[in-house]
Coordinates of C-alpha atoms and ligand atoms in Angstrom, one line a residue:
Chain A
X19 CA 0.0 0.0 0.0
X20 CA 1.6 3.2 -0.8
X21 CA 1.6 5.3 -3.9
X22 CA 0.9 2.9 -6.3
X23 CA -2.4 2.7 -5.0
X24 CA -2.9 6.4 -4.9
X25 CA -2.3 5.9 -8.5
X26 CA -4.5 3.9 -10.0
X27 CA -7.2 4.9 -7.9
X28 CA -7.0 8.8 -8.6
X29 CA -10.3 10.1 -10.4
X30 CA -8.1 12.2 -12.4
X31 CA -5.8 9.0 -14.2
X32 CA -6.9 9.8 -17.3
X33 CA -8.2 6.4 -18.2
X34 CA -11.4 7.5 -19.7
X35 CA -13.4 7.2 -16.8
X36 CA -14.9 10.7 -16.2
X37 CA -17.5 10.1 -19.3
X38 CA -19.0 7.1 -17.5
X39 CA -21.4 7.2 -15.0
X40 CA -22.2 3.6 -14.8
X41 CA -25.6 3.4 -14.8
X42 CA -26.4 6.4 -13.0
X43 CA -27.4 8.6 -15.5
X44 CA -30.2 6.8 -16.5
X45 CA -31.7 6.4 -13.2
X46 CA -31.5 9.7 -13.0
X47 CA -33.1 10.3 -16.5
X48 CA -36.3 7.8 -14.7
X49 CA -36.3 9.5 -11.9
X50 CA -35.1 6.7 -9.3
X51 CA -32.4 8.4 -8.2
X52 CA -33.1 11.6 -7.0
X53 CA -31.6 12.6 -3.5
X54 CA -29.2 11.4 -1.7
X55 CA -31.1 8.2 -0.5
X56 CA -31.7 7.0 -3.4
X57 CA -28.3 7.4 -4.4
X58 CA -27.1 5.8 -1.5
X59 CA -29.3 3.1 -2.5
X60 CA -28.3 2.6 -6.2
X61 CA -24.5 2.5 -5.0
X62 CA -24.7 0.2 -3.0
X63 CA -26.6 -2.0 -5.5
X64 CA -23.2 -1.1 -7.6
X65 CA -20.8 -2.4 -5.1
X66 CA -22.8 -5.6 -4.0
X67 CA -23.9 -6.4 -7.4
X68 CA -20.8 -5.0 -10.2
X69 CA -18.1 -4.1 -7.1
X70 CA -18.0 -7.9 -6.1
X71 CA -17.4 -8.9 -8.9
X72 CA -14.9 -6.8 -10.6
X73 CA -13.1 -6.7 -7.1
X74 CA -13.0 -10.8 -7.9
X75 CA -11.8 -10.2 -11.3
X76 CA -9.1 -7.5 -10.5
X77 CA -7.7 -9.3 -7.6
X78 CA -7.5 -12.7 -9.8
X79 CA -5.8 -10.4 -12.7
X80 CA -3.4 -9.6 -10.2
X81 CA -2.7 -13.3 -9.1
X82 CA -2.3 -14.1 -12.6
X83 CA 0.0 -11.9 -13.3
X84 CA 2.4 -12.8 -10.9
X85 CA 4.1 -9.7 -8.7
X86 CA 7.4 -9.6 -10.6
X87 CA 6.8 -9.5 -14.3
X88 CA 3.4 -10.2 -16.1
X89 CA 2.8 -13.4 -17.5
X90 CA 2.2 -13.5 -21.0
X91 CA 1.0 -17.4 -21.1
X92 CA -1.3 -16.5 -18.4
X93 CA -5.4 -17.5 -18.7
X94 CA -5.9 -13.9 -19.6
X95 CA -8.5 -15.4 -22.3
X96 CA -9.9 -17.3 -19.7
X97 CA -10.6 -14.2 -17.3
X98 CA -11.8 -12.6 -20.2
X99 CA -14.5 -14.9 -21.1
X100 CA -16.0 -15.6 -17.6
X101 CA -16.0 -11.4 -17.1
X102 CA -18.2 -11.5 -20.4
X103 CA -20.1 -14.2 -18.9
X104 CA -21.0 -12.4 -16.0
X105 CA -21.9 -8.9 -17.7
X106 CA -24.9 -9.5 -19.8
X107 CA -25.8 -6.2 -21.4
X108 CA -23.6 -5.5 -24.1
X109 CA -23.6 -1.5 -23.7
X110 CA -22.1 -2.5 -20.0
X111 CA -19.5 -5.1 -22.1
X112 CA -18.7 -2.0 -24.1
X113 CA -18.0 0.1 -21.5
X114 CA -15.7 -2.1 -19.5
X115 CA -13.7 -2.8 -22.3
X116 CA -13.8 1.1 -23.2
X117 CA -12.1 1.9 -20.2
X118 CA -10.2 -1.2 -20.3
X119 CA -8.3 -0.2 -23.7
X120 CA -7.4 3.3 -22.1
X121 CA -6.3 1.9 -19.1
X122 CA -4.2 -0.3 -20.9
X123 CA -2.6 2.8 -23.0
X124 CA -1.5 4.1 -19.5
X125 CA 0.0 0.8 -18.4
X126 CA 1.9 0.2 -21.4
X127 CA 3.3 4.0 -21.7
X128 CA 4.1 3.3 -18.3
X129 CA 5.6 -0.3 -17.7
X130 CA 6.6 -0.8 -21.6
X131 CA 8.3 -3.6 -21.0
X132 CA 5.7 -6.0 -20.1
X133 CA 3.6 -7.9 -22.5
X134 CA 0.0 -6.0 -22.0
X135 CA -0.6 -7.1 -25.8
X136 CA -1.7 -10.8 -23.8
X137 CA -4.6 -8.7 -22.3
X138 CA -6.1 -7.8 -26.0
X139 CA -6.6 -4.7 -27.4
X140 CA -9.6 -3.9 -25.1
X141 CA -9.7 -5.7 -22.0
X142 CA -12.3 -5.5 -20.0
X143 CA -11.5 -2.8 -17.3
X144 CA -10.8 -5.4 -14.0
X145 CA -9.0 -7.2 -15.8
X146 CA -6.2 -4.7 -16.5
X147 CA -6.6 -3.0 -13.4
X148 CA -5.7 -6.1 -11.5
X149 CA -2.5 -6.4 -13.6
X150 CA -1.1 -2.7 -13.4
X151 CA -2.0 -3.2 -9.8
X152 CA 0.9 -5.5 -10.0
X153 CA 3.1 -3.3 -11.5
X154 CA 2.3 -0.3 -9.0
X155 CA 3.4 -2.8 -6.2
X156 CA -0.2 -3.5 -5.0
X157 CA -1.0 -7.3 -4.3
X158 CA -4.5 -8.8 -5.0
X159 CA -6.4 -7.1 -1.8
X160 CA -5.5 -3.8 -3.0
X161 CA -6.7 -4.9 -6.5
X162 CA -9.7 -5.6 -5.4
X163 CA -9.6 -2.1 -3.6
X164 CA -9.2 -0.3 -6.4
X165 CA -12.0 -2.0 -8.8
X166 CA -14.6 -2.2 -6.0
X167 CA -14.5 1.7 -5.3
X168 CA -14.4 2.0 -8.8
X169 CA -17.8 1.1 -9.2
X170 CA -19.3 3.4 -6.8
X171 CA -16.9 6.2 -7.3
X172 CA -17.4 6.9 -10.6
X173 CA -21.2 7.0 -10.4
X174 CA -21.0 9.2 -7.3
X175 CA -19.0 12.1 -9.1
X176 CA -21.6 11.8 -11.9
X177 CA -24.5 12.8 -9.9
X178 CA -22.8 15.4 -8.3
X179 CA -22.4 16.6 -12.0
X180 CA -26.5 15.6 -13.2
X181 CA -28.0 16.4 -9.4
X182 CA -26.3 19.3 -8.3
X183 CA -25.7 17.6 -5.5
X184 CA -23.3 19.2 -2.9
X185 CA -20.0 17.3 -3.6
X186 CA -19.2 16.6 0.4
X187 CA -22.5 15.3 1.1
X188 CA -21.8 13.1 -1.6
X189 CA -18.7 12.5 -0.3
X190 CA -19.8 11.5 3.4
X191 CA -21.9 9.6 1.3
X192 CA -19.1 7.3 0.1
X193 CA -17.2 7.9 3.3
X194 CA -20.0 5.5 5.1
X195 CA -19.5 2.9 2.4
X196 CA -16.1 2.7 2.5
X197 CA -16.2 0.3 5.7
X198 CA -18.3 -2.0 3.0
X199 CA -15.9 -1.3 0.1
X200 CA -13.3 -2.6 2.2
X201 CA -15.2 -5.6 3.0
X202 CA -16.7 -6.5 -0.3
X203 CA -12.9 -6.4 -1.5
X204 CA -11.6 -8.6 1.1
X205 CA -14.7 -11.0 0.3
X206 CA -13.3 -10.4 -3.7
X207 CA -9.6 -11.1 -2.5
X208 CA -10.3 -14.4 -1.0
X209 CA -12.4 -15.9 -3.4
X210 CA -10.2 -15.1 -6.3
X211 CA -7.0 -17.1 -4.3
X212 CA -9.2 -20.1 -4.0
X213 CA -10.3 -19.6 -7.5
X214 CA -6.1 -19.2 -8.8
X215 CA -4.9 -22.2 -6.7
X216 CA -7.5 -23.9 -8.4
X217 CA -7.6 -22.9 -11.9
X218 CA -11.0 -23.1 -11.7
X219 CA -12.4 -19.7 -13.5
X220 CA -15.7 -20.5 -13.9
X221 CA -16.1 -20.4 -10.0
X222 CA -15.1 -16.8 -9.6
X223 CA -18.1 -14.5 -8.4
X224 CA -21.4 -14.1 -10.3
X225 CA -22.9 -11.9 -8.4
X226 CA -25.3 -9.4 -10.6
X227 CA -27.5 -6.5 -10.3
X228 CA -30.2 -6.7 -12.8
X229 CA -31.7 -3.3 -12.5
X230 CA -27.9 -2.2 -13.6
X231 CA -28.4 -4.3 -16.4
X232 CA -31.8 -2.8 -17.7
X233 CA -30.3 1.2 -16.9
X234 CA -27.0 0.1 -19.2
X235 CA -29.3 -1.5 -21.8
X236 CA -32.1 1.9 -21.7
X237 CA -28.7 4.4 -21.5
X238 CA -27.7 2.6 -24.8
X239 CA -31.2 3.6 -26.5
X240 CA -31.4 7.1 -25.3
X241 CA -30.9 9.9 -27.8
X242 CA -30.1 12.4 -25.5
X243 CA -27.1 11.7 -23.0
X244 CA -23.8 13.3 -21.1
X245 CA -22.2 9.9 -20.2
X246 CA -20.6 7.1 -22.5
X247 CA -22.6 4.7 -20.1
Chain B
X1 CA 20.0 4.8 -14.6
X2 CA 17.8 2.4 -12.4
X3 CA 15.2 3.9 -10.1
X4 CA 15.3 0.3 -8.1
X5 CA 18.6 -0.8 -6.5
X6 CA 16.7 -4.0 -5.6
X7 CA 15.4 -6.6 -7.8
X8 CA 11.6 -5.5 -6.7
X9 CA 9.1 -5.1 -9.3
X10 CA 9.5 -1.0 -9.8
X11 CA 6.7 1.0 -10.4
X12 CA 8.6 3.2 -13.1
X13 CA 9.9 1.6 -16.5
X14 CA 13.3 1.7 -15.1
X15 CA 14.3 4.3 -17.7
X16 CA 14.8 7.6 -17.9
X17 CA 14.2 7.7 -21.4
X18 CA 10.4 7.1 -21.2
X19 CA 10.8 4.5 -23.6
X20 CA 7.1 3.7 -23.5
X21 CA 6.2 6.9 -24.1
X22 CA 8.0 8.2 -27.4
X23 CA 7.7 11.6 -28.9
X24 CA 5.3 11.4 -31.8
X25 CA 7.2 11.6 -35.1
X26 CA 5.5 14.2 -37.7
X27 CA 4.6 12.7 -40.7
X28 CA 4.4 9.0 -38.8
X29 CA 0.9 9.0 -38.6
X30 CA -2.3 11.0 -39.8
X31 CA -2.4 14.8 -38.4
X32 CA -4.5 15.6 -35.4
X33 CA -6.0 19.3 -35.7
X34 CA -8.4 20.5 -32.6
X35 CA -10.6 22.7 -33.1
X36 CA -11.7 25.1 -30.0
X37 CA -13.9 27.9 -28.9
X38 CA -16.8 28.7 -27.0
X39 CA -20.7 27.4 -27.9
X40 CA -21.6 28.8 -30.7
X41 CA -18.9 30.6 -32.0
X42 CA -19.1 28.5 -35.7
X43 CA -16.5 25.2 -35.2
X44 CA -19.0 23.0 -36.1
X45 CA -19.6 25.4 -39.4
X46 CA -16.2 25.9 -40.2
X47 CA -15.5 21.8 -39.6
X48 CA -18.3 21.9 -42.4
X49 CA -16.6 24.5 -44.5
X50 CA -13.5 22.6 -44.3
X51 CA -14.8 19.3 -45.0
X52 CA -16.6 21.0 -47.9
X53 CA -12.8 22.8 -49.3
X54 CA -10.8 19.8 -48.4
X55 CA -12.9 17.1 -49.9
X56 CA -11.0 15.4 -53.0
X57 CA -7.6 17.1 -51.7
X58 CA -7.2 15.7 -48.2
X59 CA -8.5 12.2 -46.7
X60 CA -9.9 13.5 -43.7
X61 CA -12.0 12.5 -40.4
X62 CA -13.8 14.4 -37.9
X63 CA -14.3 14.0 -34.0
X64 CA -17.4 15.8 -32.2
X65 CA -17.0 16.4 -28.2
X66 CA -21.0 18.1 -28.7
X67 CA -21.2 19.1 -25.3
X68 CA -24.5 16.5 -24.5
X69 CA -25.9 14.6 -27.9
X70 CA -24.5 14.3 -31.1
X71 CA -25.5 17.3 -32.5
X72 CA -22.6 18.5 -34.5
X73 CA -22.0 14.6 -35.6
X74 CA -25.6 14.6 -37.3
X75 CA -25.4 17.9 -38.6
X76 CA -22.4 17.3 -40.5
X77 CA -24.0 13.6 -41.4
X78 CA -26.6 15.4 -42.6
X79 CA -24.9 18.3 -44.5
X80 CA -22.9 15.5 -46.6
X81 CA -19.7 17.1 -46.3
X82 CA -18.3 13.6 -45.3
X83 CA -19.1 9.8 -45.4
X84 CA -21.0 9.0 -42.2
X85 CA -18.0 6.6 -41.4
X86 CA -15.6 9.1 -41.7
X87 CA -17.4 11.1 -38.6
X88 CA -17.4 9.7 -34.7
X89 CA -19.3 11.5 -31.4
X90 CA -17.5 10.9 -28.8
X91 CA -19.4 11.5 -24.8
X92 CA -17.9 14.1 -22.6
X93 CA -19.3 13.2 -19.4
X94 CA -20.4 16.7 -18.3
X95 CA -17.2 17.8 -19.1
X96 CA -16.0 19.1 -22.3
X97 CA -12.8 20.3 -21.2
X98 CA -11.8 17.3 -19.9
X99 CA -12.5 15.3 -22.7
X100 CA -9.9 17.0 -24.7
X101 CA -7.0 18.2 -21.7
X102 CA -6.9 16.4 -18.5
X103 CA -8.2 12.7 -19.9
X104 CA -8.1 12.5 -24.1
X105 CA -9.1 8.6 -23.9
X106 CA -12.3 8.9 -25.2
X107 CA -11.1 10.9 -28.2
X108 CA -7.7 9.0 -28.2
X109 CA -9.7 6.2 -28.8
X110 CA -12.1 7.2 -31.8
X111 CA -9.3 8.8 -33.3
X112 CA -7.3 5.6 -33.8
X113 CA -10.6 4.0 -34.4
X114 CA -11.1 6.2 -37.6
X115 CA -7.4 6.0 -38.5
X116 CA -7.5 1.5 -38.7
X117 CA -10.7 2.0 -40.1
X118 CA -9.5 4.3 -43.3
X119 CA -6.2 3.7 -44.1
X120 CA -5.5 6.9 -46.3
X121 CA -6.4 9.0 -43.7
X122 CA -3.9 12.4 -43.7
X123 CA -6.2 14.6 -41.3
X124 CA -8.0 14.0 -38.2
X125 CA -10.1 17.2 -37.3
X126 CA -11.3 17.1 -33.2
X127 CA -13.9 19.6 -32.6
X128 CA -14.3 20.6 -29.0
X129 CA -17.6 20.8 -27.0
X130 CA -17.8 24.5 -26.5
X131 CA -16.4 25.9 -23.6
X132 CA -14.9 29.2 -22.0
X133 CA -11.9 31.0 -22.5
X134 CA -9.2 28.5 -20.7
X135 CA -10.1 26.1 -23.1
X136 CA -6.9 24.3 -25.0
X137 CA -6.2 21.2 -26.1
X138 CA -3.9 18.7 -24.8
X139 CA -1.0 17.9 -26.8
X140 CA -1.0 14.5 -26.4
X141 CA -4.4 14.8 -28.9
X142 CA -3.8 17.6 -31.1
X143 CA -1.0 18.2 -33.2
X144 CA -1.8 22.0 -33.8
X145 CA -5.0 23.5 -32.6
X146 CA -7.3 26.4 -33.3
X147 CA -9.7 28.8 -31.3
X148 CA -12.9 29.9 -32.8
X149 CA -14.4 32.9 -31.0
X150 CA -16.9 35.2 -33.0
X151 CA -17.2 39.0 -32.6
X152 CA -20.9 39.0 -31.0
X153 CA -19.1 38.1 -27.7
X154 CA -18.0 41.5 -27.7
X155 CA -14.3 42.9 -29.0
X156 CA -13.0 42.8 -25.6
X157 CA -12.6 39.4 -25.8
X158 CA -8.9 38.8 -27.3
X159 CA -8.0 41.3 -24.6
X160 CA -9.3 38.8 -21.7
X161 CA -7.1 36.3 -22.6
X162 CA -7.2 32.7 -21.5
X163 CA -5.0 29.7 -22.6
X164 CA -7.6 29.5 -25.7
X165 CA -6.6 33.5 -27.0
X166 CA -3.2 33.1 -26.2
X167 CA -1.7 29.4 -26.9
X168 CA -4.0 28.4 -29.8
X169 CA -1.7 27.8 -33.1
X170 CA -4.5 30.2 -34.8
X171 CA -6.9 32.1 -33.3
X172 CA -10.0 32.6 -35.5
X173 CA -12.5 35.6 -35.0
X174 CA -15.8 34.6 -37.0
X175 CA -18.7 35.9 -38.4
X176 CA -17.0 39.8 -39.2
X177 CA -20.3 40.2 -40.9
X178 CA -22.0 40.8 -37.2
X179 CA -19.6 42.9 -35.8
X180 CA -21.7 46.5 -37.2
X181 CA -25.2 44.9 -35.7
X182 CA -23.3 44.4 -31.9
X183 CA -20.9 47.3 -32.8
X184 CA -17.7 45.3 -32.4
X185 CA -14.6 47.2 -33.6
X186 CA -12.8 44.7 -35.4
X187 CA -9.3 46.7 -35.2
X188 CA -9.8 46.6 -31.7
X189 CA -9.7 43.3 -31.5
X190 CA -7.3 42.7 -34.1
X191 CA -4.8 44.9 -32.1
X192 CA -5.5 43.4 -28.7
X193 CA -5.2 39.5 -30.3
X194 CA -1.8 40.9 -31.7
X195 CA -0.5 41.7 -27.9
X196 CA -2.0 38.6 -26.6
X197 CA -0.4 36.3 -28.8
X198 CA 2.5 38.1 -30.0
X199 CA 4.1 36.1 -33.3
X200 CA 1.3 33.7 -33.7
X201 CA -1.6 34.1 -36.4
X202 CA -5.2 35.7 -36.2
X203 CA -7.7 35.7 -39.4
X204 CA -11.0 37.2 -39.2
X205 CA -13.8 35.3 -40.7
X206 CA -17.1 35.6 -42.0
X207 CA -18.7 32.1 -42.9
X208 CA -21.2 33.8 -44.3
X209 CA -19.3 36.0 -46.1
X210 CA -17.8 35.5 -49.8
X211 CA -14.5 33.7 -48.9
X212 CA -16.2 31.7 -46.1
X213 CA -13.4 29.8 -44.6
X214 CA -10.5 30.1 -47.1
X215 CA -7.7 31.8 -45.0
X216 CA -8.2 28.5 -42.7
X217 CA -8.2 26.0 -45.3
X218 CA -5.0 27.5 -46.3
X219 CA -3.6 27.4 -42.8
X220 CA -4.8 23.5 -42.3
X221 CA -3.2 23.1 -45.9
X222 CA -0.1 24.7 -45.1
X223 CA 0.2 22.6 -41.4
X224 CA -0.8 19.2 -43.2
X225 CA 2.1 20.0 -45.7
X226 CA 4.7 20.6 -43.3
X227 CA 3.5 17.8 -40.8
X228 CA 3.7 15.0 -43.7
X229 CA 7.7 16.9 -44.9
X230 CA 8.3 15.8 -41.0
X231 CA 9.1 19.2 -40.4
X232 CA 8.1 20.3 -36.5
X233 CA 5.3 22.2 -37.0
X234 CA 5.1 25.6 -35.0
X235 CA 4.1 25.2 -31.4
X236 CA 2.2 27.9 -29.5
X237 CA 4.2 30.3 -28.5
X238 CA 4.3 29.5 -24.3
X239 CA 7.1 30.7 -24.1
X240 CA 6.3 34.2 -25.2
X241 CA 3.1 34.3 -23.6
X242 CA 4.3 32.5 -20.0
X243 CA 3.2 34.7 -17.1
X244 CA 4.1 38.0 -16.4
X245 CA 5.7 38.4 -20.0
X246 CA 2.7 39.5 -21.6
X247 CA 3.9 43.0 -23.4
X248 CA 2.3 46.4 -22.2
X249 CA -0.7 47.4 -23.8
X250 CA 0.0 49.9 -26.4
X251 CA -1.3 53.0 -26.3
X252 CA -4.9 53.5 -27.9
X253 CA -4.7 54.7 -31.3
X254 CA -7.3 57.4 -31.3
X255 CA -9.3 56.1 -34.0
X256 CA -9.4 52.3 -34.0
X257 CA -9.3 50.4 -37.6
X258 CA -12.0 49.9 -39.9
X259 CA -14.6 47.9 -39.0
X260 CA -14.0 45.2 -42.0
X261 CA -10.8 44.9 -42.5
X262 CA -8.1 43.8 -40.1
X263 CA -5.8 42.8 -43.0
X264 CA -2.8 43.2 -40.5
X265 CA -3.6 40.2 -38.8
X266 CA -5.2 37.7 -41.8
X267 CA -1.9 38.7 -44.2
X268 CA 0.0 37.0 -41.2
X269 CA 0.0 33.4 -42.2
X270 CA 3.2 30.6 -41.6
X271 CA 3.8 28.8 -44.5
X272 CA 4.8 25.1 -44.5
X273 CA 7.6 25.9 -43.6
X274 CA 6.6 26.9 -40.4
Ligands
GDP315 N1 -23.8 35.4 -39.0 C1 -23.0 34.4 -38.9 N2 -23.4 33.3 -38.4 C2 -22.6 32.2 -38.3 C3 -21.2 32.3 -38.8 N3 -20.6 31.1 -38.6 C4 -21.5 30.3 -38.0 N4 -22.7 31.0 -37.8 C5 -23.9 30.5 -37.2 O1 -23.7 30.4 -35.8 C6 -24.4 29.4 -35.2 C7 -23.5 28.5 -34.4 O2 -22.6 27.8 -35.2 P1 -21.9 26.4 -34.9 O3 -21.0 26.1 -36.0 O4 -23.0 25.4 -34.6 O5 -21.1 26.8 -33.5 P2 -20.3 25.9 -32.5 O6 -21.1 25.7 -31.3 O7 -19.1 26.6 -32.3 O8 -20.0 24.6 -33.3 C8 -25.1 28.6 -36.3 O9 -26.4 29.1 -36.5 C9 -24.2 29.1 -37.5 O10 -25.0 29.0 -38.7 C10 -20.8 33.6 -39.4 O11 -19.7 33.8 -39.9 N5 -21.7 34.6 -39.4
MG316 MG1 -20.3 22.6 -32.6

């Protein structure tokens, strides 16, 4: 833990994420989320239902590549598929893999000598977090940090932006979730070393969210909108 | 020079050279023009007018940031200045600033995205979602870049400054043909662009007027030229401009220039050879 983690967890790496609000701005467009309640509520629908599992997926990524040099033979395919498995809505695949491909840009300006061409030319976005976690010196917990307060994070600033919302309530908001962050990450963390002693992929978290789903899929359709997703 | 005297994994490259991160070679790959300037002041027309000079000279694409929908993509769509797949809108998240300065990604991406899907391509135009003043481009998305402000702002807009006014490659001040309705003074503002941006070029445009966008097409002509020689083409000049060097106003001429015809600043053009 140091400033690895400070990193890859700034909202200002510029990694694309700022024009995606995952989710959010279409609850907001059907009213659902409309105070600070409700957007207490739809984040923590995020964490428990997208945050486990791309804290699973980021901490595996981070197993897989190894801590001393990423591993080009590794079952990045593998990871790959099973992430596609668990994220049913294509506009959601898109935006993973969006952010994935301009995270990866940063990792390979930065660490050039590894082989992030294994990963694919647009990875989905755990999947490359939990590798350049590796790079930064992070280990699979802090992975899993990063991608679980990913998910609610990004969504948060984007209703501060769409609301008006005063930015600290927001953020005392996501101060009293970060106790849960922590935990869903550590939940992430330990399933993903079971899953990677046992090469088992397929048994990595499924948790979902469908009402995420349906606000990707209705974002996708809308003529009208700010965010990327 | 190693930043790790261990065998740790480092979190650098291990170089100082930035090996991952090499300086763009000119010529190497299509140019990258951004176009700037607050909402409204004509980009997305003179992105049409360009489209509509270059077309059968130059293989070109464009990028729209419109600040919420894609506005500007559809309009040009719909103009027919350009095949549809030669035009991408790309979502700015609130944020139209960012999308072209502090994180390019989204643009990065539809750039390169246009450039595997046409592989002529010479130009890549960006056109900004409208913003203020401070608005500029990052380098790391635009090779050159222009500002488009108009003259219904008001002429005391060069004089205010901003990172747009002063470290654009051209500053462009549109649609001249207003300036008697608002009474603009067009030498005014020809003068106080002039100290703003001292050595760098200004033209004065009406797109509605008879040579519509023609001392720009030149310009983009004359940048795309020198970019695909490989010679550097002409950086703002930050230098010049940097804090506290910005030269004393001169002293108001009693009767400011004609209102049509700031030739002073339009005659100014670089050449290819920058
Ligand atoms: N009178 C006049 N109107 C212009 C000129 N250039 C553009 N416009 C109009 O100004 C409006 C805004 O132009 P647009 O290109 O959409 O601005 P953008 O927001 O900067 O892209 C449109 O109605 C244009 O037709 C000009 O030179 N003179
Ligand atoms: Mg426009």
């Amino acid at each position: 833990m140091g400033a690895g983690l400070l990193l890859l967890g700034d909202s200002r790496l510029p990694a694309g994420g700022h024009a995606h609000s995952g989710g959010l701005e279409n609850a907001v467009a059907r009213g659902e989320v409309h105070d600070l309640d409700t957007l207490t509520d739809f984040l923590l629908g995020r964490l428990y239902g997208s945050g486990a599992v791309q804290g699973a997926f980021a901490a595996c990524a981070a197993l897989v590549a190894g801590p001393y040099a990423l591993d080009a033979h590794g079952p990045w395919a593998e990871l790959d598929t099973e992430l596609d498995a668990r994220t049913p809505s294509a506009p959601s695949r898109a935006a993973s893999r969006a952010q994935g491909r301009s995270l990866r840009r940063i990792a390979r300006a930065a660490w050039p000598e590894e082989p992030w061409t294994a990963l694919g030319v647009s990875p989905h976005h755990a999947v490359v977090l939990g590798a350049a976690a590796t790079r930064a010196r992070l280990d699979e917990r802090e992975a899993a940090v990063l991608a679980v307060t990913n998910t609610v994070n990004g969504p948060a600033s984007a209703a501060v932006k769409l609301l008006s919302f005063d930015p600290i309530a927001v953020t005392v908001v996501l101060a009293e979730m970060a106790g849960h962050c922590d935990q869903v990450a550590e939940e992430a963390a330990d399933a993903a070393r079971t899953v990677h002693a046992d090469g088992d992929w397929d048994r990595l978290p499924a948790w979902s969210a469908p009402g995420l789903d349906v606000c990707a899929e209705l974002h996708a359709r809308e003529e009208v909108v700010h965010f990327a997703s | 020079m190693h930043l790790d005297h261990d065998n740790s994994p480092g979190i650098g490259s291990g170089s100082h050279h930035r090996q991952g991160f090499p300086p763009v070679v000119p010529g190497s790959r299509p140019l990258r023009i951004g176009i700037g300037g607050p909402v409204g002041s004509g980009k997305t027309a003179l992105v049409a007018a360009l489209c509509r000079a270059l077309t059968g000279r130059v293989s070109l694409a464009v990028v729209t940031n419109d600040i919420y929908t894609t506005e500007d993509a559809d309009f040009l769509r719909a103009a027919g200045v350009l095949e549809p797949t030669r035009i991408a809108a790309v979502q700015t998240g609130c944020c139209p600033h960012t999308a072209v300065r502090d994180d390019i990604s989204g643009n990065l991406d539809a750039v390169e995205d246009l450039e595997a899907a046409h592989g002529d391509l010479e130009l890549v135009i960006v056109e900004s979602g409208g913003d203020n003043l401070t608005m500029t481009f990052s380098r790391g998305l635009a090779d050159v870049q222009l500002f488009v402000i108009d003259v219904s702002g008001g002429d005391k807009v060069p004089r205010k400054g901003g990172p747009g006014v002063t470290r654009s490659d051209l500053l462009v001040v549109n649609k001249t043909d207003l300036a008697p309705m608002v009474g603009a003074d067009l030498g005014v503002m020809d003068r106080d662009a002039a100290r703003m941006r001292p050595g760098t070029p200004v033209v004065f445009l009406s797109l509605r007027g008879e040579t519509g966008a023609a001392p720009v097409t030149e310009w983009v002509l004359a940048q795309l030229a020198a970019w695909q020689a490989g010679t550097a083409v002409p950086v703002a000049a930050d230098a010049a401009v940097a804090l506290g060097a910005v030269p004393a106003y001169p002293a108001a001429d009693s009767a400011a220039g004609p209102a049509a015809a700031p030739a002073a600043a339009s005659a100014a053009l670089p050449t290819a050879a920058g």
